[in-house]
Amino acid sequence: MFPDVDLLDVTGPAEVFAVANREMTGRTPYEVLLAGPDGGQVRTSAGVRLATDLTFDQVGDRVDTLVVPGAVDRDGAPVIDPELVGWIADTAPHAHRVASVCVGAHLLAAAGLLAGRTATTHWATADRLATDHPDVTVDPDPIYIRSGKVWTGAGISSCMDLALALVAEDHGERIALAVARQLVMYLKRQGGQSQFSVPLWQAPTERRDIDELRVWITANLCADLSAAALAERVCLSERHFARVFRKETGATPAAFVESARVEEARRLLEGTDEPLDRVAAACGLGSAETLHRAFRRRLGTTPVSYRRRFRTAA
């Protein structure tokens, strides 16, 4: 932390790690420490004061994940403090990984950590980052980008998406999904500033069998997910099941199944180089043509265009 830092840049990732600790059993929990130039409190840009756990000088080489938040001045320009940049440059090599939030990417770039890498930042400062650091390939679209041990996040609230991705890397998709549900987030929302994701989870229903069925569907996308097969699974007639499912979830069984399959297809398009026919098969959509129609219907784009825009750099 440092004076006038963006509040959510600090508290957003901290909350994700805190919820992850509650969702884990038998694993080493995250320990979140806030470091500042001096001991005591730091006044954020929101006027809220946060207390530091230790000073920069006390950090040393104990860092596993160094998260660097950002700040802007009254003109909207990133705040670049030379002493802070120097401390980041000295500390980052000892960290297992480094992540910037929002305009914190400008601090990483000034510290030389983004040279030769692809990075993102808040869309409003992306051009400036590219101009000030021509050795950095700046992509303003993704919510976050991973380049080796360095992660960069986009504007403000995406800090929680980035932190969720770190949790997924550490503890797997199951824990990350549980955290996303608790925080009412989208899992792996890797689009640009637009809302391309579909919700992976809804509020619990009044029927446990329907809740359990939704979880089973997302874990078995290649199974027979017809209304008849799902009705048989919960021991209801097909007509009664369709009425109950729509009443409890607000969607038809077919619509929910397609949404879950599209979400998995998004994940594969963002994180793999698998051809479209394999992506379609892996998420239960069967063919590239069906995948194309589902993307048009749900996201208003094609799988090829989606991958081109939202592919995660790794």
Short mmCIF file of C-alpha atoms in Angstrom, two decimals:
data_model
loop_
_atom_site.label_atom_id
_atom_site.label_comp_id
_atom_site.label_asym_id
_atom_site.label_seq_id
_atom_site.Cartn_x
_atom_site.Cartn_y
_atom_site.Cartn_z
CA MET A 1 0.00 0.00 0.00
CA PHE A 2 0.94 3.63 -0.37
CA PRO A 3 -0.88 6.97 0.00
CA ASP A 4 -3.96 7.39 -2.23
CA VAL A 5 -3.87 3.79 -3.41
CA ASP A 6 -7.16 2.52 -4.86
CA LEU A 7 -9.07 0.91 -1.99
CA LEU A 8 -10.55 -2.01 -3.94
CA ASP A 9 -7.15 -2.85 -5.42
CA VAL A 10 -6.09 -3.78 -1.89
CA THR A 11 -9.24 -5.15 -0.30
CA GLY A 12 -10.63 -7.04 -3.34
CA PRO A 13 -7.84 -9.65 -3.62
CA ALA A 14 -7.62 -9.88 0.18
CA GLU A 15 -11.29 -10.84 0.37
CA VAL A 16 -10.89 -13.53 -2.31
CA PHE A 17 -8.00 -15.11 -0.39
CA ALA A 18 -9.95 -14.88 2.88
CA VAL A 19 -12.95 -16.68 1.39
CA ALA A 20 -10.61 -19.28 -0.13
CA ASN A 21 -9.30 -20.00 3.36
CA ARG A 22 -12.83 -20.71 4.55
CA GLU A 23 -13.45 -23.07 1.65
CA MET A 24 -10.27 -25.10 2.18
CA THR A 25 -9.75 -27.88 4.68
CA GLY A 26 -6.43 -29.55 5.39
CA ARG A 27 -4.47 -27.09 3.25
CA THR A 28 -2.09 -24.30 4.12
CA PRO A 29 -4.18 -21.11 4.29
CA TYR A 30 -3.27 -17.82 2.68
CA GLU A 31 -1.70 -15.24 4.96
CA VAL A 32 -2.40 -11.75 3.65
CA LEU A 33 -0.07 -9.02 4.86
CA LEU A 34 -0.32 -5.35 3.95
CA ALA A 35 3.02 -3.59 3.51
CA GLY A 36 3.52 0.16 3.39
CA PRO A 37 6.35 2.67 3.26
CA ASP A 38 5.97 3.29 7.00
CA GLY A 39 4.19 1.68 9.90
CA GLY A 40 0.70 2.80 10.84
CA GLN A 41 -2.16 3.75 8.57
CA VAL A 42 -2.39 4.51 4.87
CA ARG A 43 -5.14 6.76 3.53
CA THR A 44 -6.63 5.32 0.34
CA SER A 45 -8.15 7.26 -2.57
CA ALA A 46 -11.59 6.55 -1.10
CA GLY A 47 -10.65 8.25 2.15
CA VAL A 48 -10.71 4.94 4.02
CA ARG A 49 -7.62 4.29 6.11
CA LEU A 50 -5.99 0.86 6.17
CA ALA A 51 -3.42 -0.33 8.69
CA THR A 52 -0.14 -1.83 7.52
CA ASP A 53 1.16 -5.10 8.94
CA LEU A 54 4.78 -4.31 8.17
CA THR A 55 6.93 -1.75 6.41
CA PHE A 56 8.56 -2.25 3.03
CA ASP A 57 11.93 -2.65 4.76
CA GLN A 58 10.54 -5.52 6.82
CA VAL A 59 9.28 -7.56 3.87
CA GLY A 60 12.62 -8.98 2.73
CA ASP A 61 12.45 -12.22 0.77
CA ARG A 62 9.41 -13.70 2.52
CA VAL A 63 6.96 -13.01 -0.32
CA ASP A 64 5.15 -15.82 -2.11
CA THR A 65 2.80 -13.59 -4.12
CA LEU A 66 3.53 -9.88 -4.43
CA VAL A 67 0.34 -7.98 -5.32
CA VAL A 68 0.96 -4.43 -6.51
CA PRO A 69 -2.07 -2.08 -6.52
CA GLY A 70 -2.26 1.23 -8.31
CA ALA A 71 -3.26 4.85 -7.94
CA VAL A 72 -4.05 7.76 -10.26
CA ASP A 73 -3.73 11.49 -9.77
CA ARG A 74 -6.52 14.03 -10.28
CA ASP A 75 -5.88 14.03 -14.02
CA GLY A 76 -6.26 10.26 -14.20
CA ALA A 77 -2.56 9.62 -14.76
CA PRO A 78 -0.91 6.67 -12.98
CA VAL A 79 1.07 7.64 -9.90
CA ILE A 80 4.70 6.54 -10.25
CA ASP A 81 6.79 6.98 -7.13
CA PRO A 82 10.52 6.32 -7.78
CA GLU A 83 11.14 4.92 -4.29
CA LEU A 84 8.18 2.56 -4.59
CA VAL A 85 9.36 1.45 -8.03
CA GLY A 86 12.81 0.75 -6.63
CA TRP A 87 11.37 -1.34 -3.80
CA ILE A 88 9.25 -3.36 -6.25
CA ALA A 89 12.29 -3.98 -8.46
CA ASP A 90 14.27 -5.23 -5.46
CA THR A 91 11.48 -7.35 -3.97
CA ALA A 92 9.93 -8.97 -7.04
CA PRO A 93 12.86 -11.30 -7.86
CA HIS A 94 12.40 -13.00 -4.48
CA ALA A 95 8.66 -13.60 -5.03
CA HIS A 96 7.23 -16.81 -6.42
CA ARG A 97 4.92 -14.68 -8.56
CA VAL A 98 4.04 -11.02 -9.02
CA ALA A 99 0.63 -9.57 -9.84
CA SER A 100 -0.44 -6.01 -10.58
CA VAL A 101 -3.95 -4.68 -10.17
CA CYS A 102 -5.36 -2.02 -12.48
CA VAL A 103 -2.82 0.78 -13.02
CA GLY A 104 -0.36 -1.06 -10.80
CA ALA A 105 0.92 -2.42 -14.14
CA HIS A 106 2.60 0.95 -14.69
CA LEU A 107 4.62 0.38 -11.52
CA LEU A 108 5.67 -3.07 -12.70
CA ALA A 109 6.66 -1.65 -16.08
CA ALA A 110 8.67 1.14 -14.46
CA ALA A 111 10.43 -1.52 -12.38
CA GLY A 112 11.40 -3.38 -15.56
CA LEU A 113 9.24 -6.42 -14.80
CA LEU A 114 7.11 -6.24 -17.95
CA ALA A 115 9.88 -5.87 -20.53
CA GLY A 116 9.33 -8.34 -23.36
CA ARG A 117 5.99 -9.45 -21.91
CA THR A 118 2.35 -9.03 -22.83
CA ALA A 119 0.39 -7.14 -20.18
CA THR A 120 -2.92 -5.45 -19.54
CA THR A 121 -4.08 -2.56 -17.39
CA HIS A 122 -7.11 -0.32 -17.02
CA TRP A 123 -8.37 0.50 -20.50
CA ALA A 124 -8.11 4.25 -19.79
CA THR A 125 -4.33 4.07 -19.28
CA ALA A 126 -3.46 1.31 -21.75
CA ASP A 127 -2.27 3.72 -24.47
CA ARG A 128 -0.06 5.51 -21.98
CA LEU A 129 1.47 2.23 -20.81
CA ALA A 130 2.27 1.31 -24.41
CA THR A 131 3.73 4.75 -25.13
CA ASP A 132 5.83 4.95 -21.97
CA HIS A 133 7.09 1.36 -22.30
CA PRO A 134 7.47 0.30 -25.94
CA ASP A 135 9.15 -2.92 -24.79
CA VAL A 136 5.80 -4.06 -23.37
CA THR A 137 3.06 -5.53 -25.56
CA VAL A 138 -0.10 -3.96 -24.14
CA ASP A 139 -3.45 -5.68 -24.67
CA PRO A 140 -6.30 -3.61 -23.16
CA ASP A 141 -9.01 -6.25 -23.71
CA PRO A 142 -8.44 -9.13 -21.26
CA ILE A 143 -9.55 -9.02 -17.64
CA TYR A 144 -6.08 -10.32 -16.77
CA ILE A 145 -3.01 -11.73 -18.49
CA ARG A 146 -0.42 -14.18 -17.24
CA SER A 147 3.08 -14.00 -18.67
CA GLY A 148 5.38 -16.40 -16.87
CA LYS A 149 5.45 -15.52 -13.17
CA VAL A 150 3.98 -12.08 -13.81
CA TRP A 151 0.23 -11.45 -13.84
CA THR A 152 -1.40 -8.15 -14.78
CA GLY A 153 -5.04 -7.23 -14.20
CA ALA A 154 -7.35 -4.76 -15.88
CA GLY A 155 -9.63 -2.13 -14.36
CA ILE A 156 -10.43 -2.04 -10.65
CA SER A 157 -13.04 -4.78 -9.97
CA SER A 158 -11.11 -7.25 -12.14
CA CYS A 159 -8.67 -7.50 -9.22
CA MET A 160 -11.02 -10.12 -7.80
CA ASP A 161 -11.04 -12.07 -11.07
CA LEU A 162 -7.26 -12.08 -11.05
CA ALA A 163 -7.14 -13.22 -7.41
CA LEU A 164 -9.63 -15.97 -8.23
CA ALA A 165 -7.33 -17.17 -11.01
CA LEU A 166 -4.45 -17.30 -8.53
CA VAL A 167 -6.59 -19.43 -6.21
CA ALA A 168 -7.41 -21.75 -9.13
CA GLU A 169 -3.71 -22.12 -9.91
CA ASP A 170 -2.91 -22.91 -6.27
CA HIS A 171 -5.82 -25.14 -5.32
CA GLY A 172 -7.70 -26.10 -8.48
CA GLU A 173 -10.95 -25.18 -10.15
CA ARG A 174 -13.16 -26.76 -7.47
CA ILE A 175 -11.96 -24.40 -4.74
CA ALA A 176 -12.04 -21.44 -7.12
CA LEU A 177 -15.63 -22.28 -8.06
CA ALA A 178 -16.61 -22.47 -4.40
CA VAL A 179 -15.07 -19.04 -3.78
CA ALA A 180 -16.81 -17.60 -6.84
CA ARG A 181 -20.15 -18.88 -5.59
CA GLN A 182 -19.67 -17.35 -2.16
CA LEU A 183 -18.70 -13.99 -3.65
CA VAL A 184 -21.43 -14.17 -6.32
CA MET A 185 -18.79 -13.85 -9.01
CA TYR A 186 -18.24 -15.26 -12.45
CA LEU A 187 -15.65 -18.02 -12.59
CA LYS A 188 -12.72 -17.23 -14.90
CA ARG A 189 -14.25 -14.06 -16.34
CA GLN A 190 -11.42 -13.37 -18.77
CA GLY A 191 -13.12 -10.99 -21.17
CA GLY A 192 -12.26 -7.35 -21.66
CA GLN A 193 -14.29 -4.61 -20.03
CA SER A 194 -17.52 -6.05 -21.51
CA GLN A 195 -19.68 -8.62 -19.75
CA PHE A 196 -19.25 -11.73 -21.90
CA SER A 197 -19.64 -14.30 -19.14
CA VAL A 198 -22.72 -16.27 -18.24
CA PRO A 199 -23.41 -17.00 -14.55
CA LEU A 200 -22.01 -20.32 -13.40
CA TRP A 201 -24.12 -20.41 -10.28
CA GLN A 202 -27.43 -19.11 -9.07
CA ALA A 203 -28.84 -18.65 -5.60
CA PRO A 204 -29.74 -21.92 -3.87
CA THR A 205 -33.25 -23.11 -4.62
CA GLU A 206 -35.80 -24.42 -2.14
CA ARG A 207 -35.21 -27.94 -3.44
CA ARG A 208 -31.98 -29.69 -2.62
CA ASP A 209 -32.46 -32.18 -5.46
CA ILE A 210 -32.48 -29.36 -8.02
CA ASP A 211 -29.38 -27.75 -6.48
CA GLU A 212 -27.54 -31.07 -6.58
CA LEU A 213 -28.69 -31.66 -10.14
CA ARG A 214 -27.25 -28.33 -11.30
CA VAL A 215 -23.89 -29.23 -9.78
CA TRP A 216 -24.04 -32.64 -11.41
CA ILE A 217 -24.84 -31.11 -14.80
CA THR A 218 -21.79 -28.80 -14.73
CA ALA A 219 -19.58 -31.77 -13.84
CA ASN A 220 -21.03 -34.09 -16.51
CA LEU A 221 -21.47 -31.96 -19.59
CA CYS A 222 -20.89 -34.84 -22.00
CA ALA A 223 -23.58 -37.02 -20.46
CA ASP A 224 -27.15 -37.36 -21.72
CA LEU A 225 -28.60 -34.10 -20.40
CA SER A 226 -31.95 -34.28 -22.11
CA ALA A 227 -35.00 -33.32 -20.08
CA ALA A 228 -36.05 -36.96 -19.97
CA ALA A 229 -32.68 -38.13 -18.60
CA LEU A 230 -32.53 -35.35 -16.02
CA ALA A 231 -36.11 -35.99 -14.93
CA GLU A 232 -35.30 -39.65 -14.42
CA ARG A 233 -32.27 -38.69 -12.33
CA VAL A 234 -34.44 -36.78 -9.83
CA CYS A 235 -37.27 -39.33 -10.01
CA LEU A 236 -39.86 -37.00 -11.53
CA SER A 237 -41.99 -37.21 -14.63
CA GLU A 238 -40.54 -35.21 -17.51
CA ARG A 239 -43.42 -32.70 -17.53
CA HIS A 240 -43.37 -32.20 -13.75
CA PHE A 241 -39.57 -31.91 -13.77
CA ALA A 242 -39.65 -29.18 -16.44
CA ARG A 243 -42.15 -27.15 -14.38
CA VAL A 244 -40.20 -27.58 -11.13
CA PHE A 245 -36.83 -26.77 -12.70
CA ARG A 246 -38.10 -23.59 -14.33
CA LYS A 247 -39.88 -22.48 -11.14
CA GLU A 248 -36.73 -23.01 -9.04
CA THR A 249 -34.09 -21.68 -11.44
CA GLY A 250 -35.92 -19.33 -13.79
CA ALA A 251 -34.62 -21.27 -16.81
CA THR A 252 -35.65 -24.30 -18.75
CA PRO A 253 -33.50 -27.41 -18.37
CA ALA A 254 -32.31 -27.03 -21.95
CA ALA A 255 -31.33 -23.39 -21.45
CA PHE A 256 -29.41 -24.17 -18.26
CA VAL A 257 -27.57 -27.06 -19.91
CA GLU A 258 -26.61 -24.94 -22.90
CA SER A 259 -25.38 -22.12 -20.63
CA ALA A 260 -23.20 -24.54 -18.68
CA ARG A 261 -21.78 -26.01 -21.87
CA VAL A 262 -21.06 -22.58 -23.33
CA GLU A 263 -19.28 -21.60 -20.11
CA GLU A 264 -17.03 -24.65 -20.38
CA ALA A 265 -16.42 -23.89 -24.06
CA ARG A 266 -15.40 -20.37 -23.10
CA ARG A 267 -12.87 -21.74 -20.64
CA LEU A 268 -11.37 -24.04 -23.27
CA LEU A 269 -11.25 -21.32 -25.91
CA GLU A 270 -9.55 -18.93 -23.48
CA GLY A 271 -7.02 -21.35 -22.06
CA THR A 272 -6.22 -23.94 -24.74
CA ASP A 273 -5.39 -24.22 -28.43
CA GLU A 274 -7.78 -27.14 -29.01
CA PRO A 275 -9.57 -27.01 -32.39
CA LEU A 276 -13.26 -26.14 -32.38
CA ASP A 277 -14.50 -29.68 -32.98
CA ARG A 278 -12.62 -30.92 -29.90
CA VAL A 279 -13.85 -27.99 -27.82
CA ALA A 280 -17.40 -28.78 -28.88
CA ALA A 281 -16.97 -32.45 -28.03
CA ALA A 282 -15.35 -31.75 -24.66
CA CYS A 283 -18.23 -29.57 -23.47
CA GLY A 284 -21.01 -31.77 -24.79
CA LEU A 285 -22.07 -29.63 -27.73
CA GLY A 286 -21.09 -32.34 -30.21
CA SER A 287 -19.98 -30.42 -33.28
CA ALA A 288 -18.32 -27.15 -34.24
CA GLU A 289 -21.54 -26.13 -35.97
CA THR A 290 -23.56 -26.59 -32.76
CA LEU A 291 -20.86 -24.71 -30.84
CA HIS A 292 -21.11 -21.85 -33.32
CA ARG A 293 -24.90 -21.63 -32.98
CA ALA A 294 -24.74 -21.73 -29.17
CA PHE A 295 -22.18 -18.91 -29.07
CA ARG A 296 -24.27 -16.81 -31.43
CA ARG A 297 -27.33 -17.39 -29.30
CA ARG A 298 -25.71 -16.89 -25.88
CA LEU A 299 -22.88 -14.42 -26.48
CA GLY A 300 -23.65 -12.77 -29.78
CA THR A 301 -20.30 -13.74 -31.27
CA THR A 302 -18.56 -16.71 -32.86
CA PRO A 303 -16.11 -19.10 -31.16
CA VAL A 304 -13.31 -17.95 -33.45
CA SER A 305 -13.90 -14.27 -32.70
CA TYR A 306 -14.24 -14.99 -29.00
CA ARG A 307 -10.93 -16.88 -28.88
CA ARG A 308 -9.15 -14.20 -30.88
CA ARG A 309 -10.26 -11.50 -28.46
CA PHE A 310 -10.19 -13.27 -25.11
CA ARG A 311 -7.44 -15.85 -25.40
CA THR A 312 -5.44 -15.82 -22.14
CA ALA A 313 -1.78 -15.01 -22.75
CA ALA A 314 0.39 -17.58 -20.98
#
